[in-house]
Amino acid sequence: MVPLADLLLFALAALVVVLTPGPNMIYLISRSICQGRAAGVISLFGVLAGFLVHMLAAAVGLTALFLAIPMAYEILKWAGALYLLFLAWQAVRPGARSPFEARALPADRPRKLFLMGFLTNLLNPKIAVFYLAIFPQFVSPEHGSVFLQSLVLGFIQIGVSFSVNLAIALSAAGIATWFQQHPTWLAVQRYVMGGVLAGMAAKLAAEPRQGV
């Protein structure tokens, strides 16, 4: 199975990505602020269902891909590094919008809250590229079943993302207010996040090619 050091590094990568503002974070914060914590949590369970779809698709797809195309590791490695650099730029670029600037959303019933959370995550390009470009770098045929490795990594990513997003949904209003009162810290957070993402991109690009 996947070595412990790789599991810890993957968990860190998943944490950095979930903390990077994207459609999931913006939707959950806006929903929690506009309709309350309960609505945010219901929406989060929809997001969780979307993660399961991404994970299963990656597990099945990677098993077939790595058996058919040995060069897939190298291609996906550079795609992952470029995507991390893109996220780093998005974090520090001039005029970047804070996810804590909530959008006005109408009140919805629980079923629609779940569905919108699901669709927001299912169609989230950040999560799709994470599973296509970054996720595969932690899977190796040398460590056993690619499918089982993918499931283990997928559940780690889901666990990290769910924990962070739950904390955000439950404290969205307070966090948004705090950042409005301390705008300097919002800028600091953006630059720290950009630096961490750029560092991860450099590390990923420097990784030696894995054998299959």
C-alpha angles and dihedrals in degrees: 000000000000112000116251093243090056091047091054092047090049091050089052091050090050090049093051092048095048090049090053108094114254142141094293095052094043093049095046094047093047093046093047093049095044100041107016139258096294091058090048092052093048089050089050091058087056089052088051091055089053090053090055090055092050091047096050092045090052093046093052095038097048092049090057096038099052092047092051104036119035090184090063091092093057095044094048092044093061092041089054093049092050091048092052089052089051090053090048090054091047089055096052105027117121113266095019109164121235114236087222090071092094122215119227108254128181119239113268135192119256094257092055091043090057093045094049091049090050094049093044090058097036090056094038107125092200093060093041092054091044090058093042100044113016103030095060092059089072095051120085129173087219089070096057133261111019089206094054092044089052091052093050092049091043093055090048090053091047092048093050094045094045093050094049095043092047090054090048094048092049095047102029097119094048093046092049091050093048093052091048088056094044107037092162091067090052089058091046091051091051094052094044090050091048091051093049092049092049090050091052090050091053092048092049093049090050094053112114117245112271122230123235 
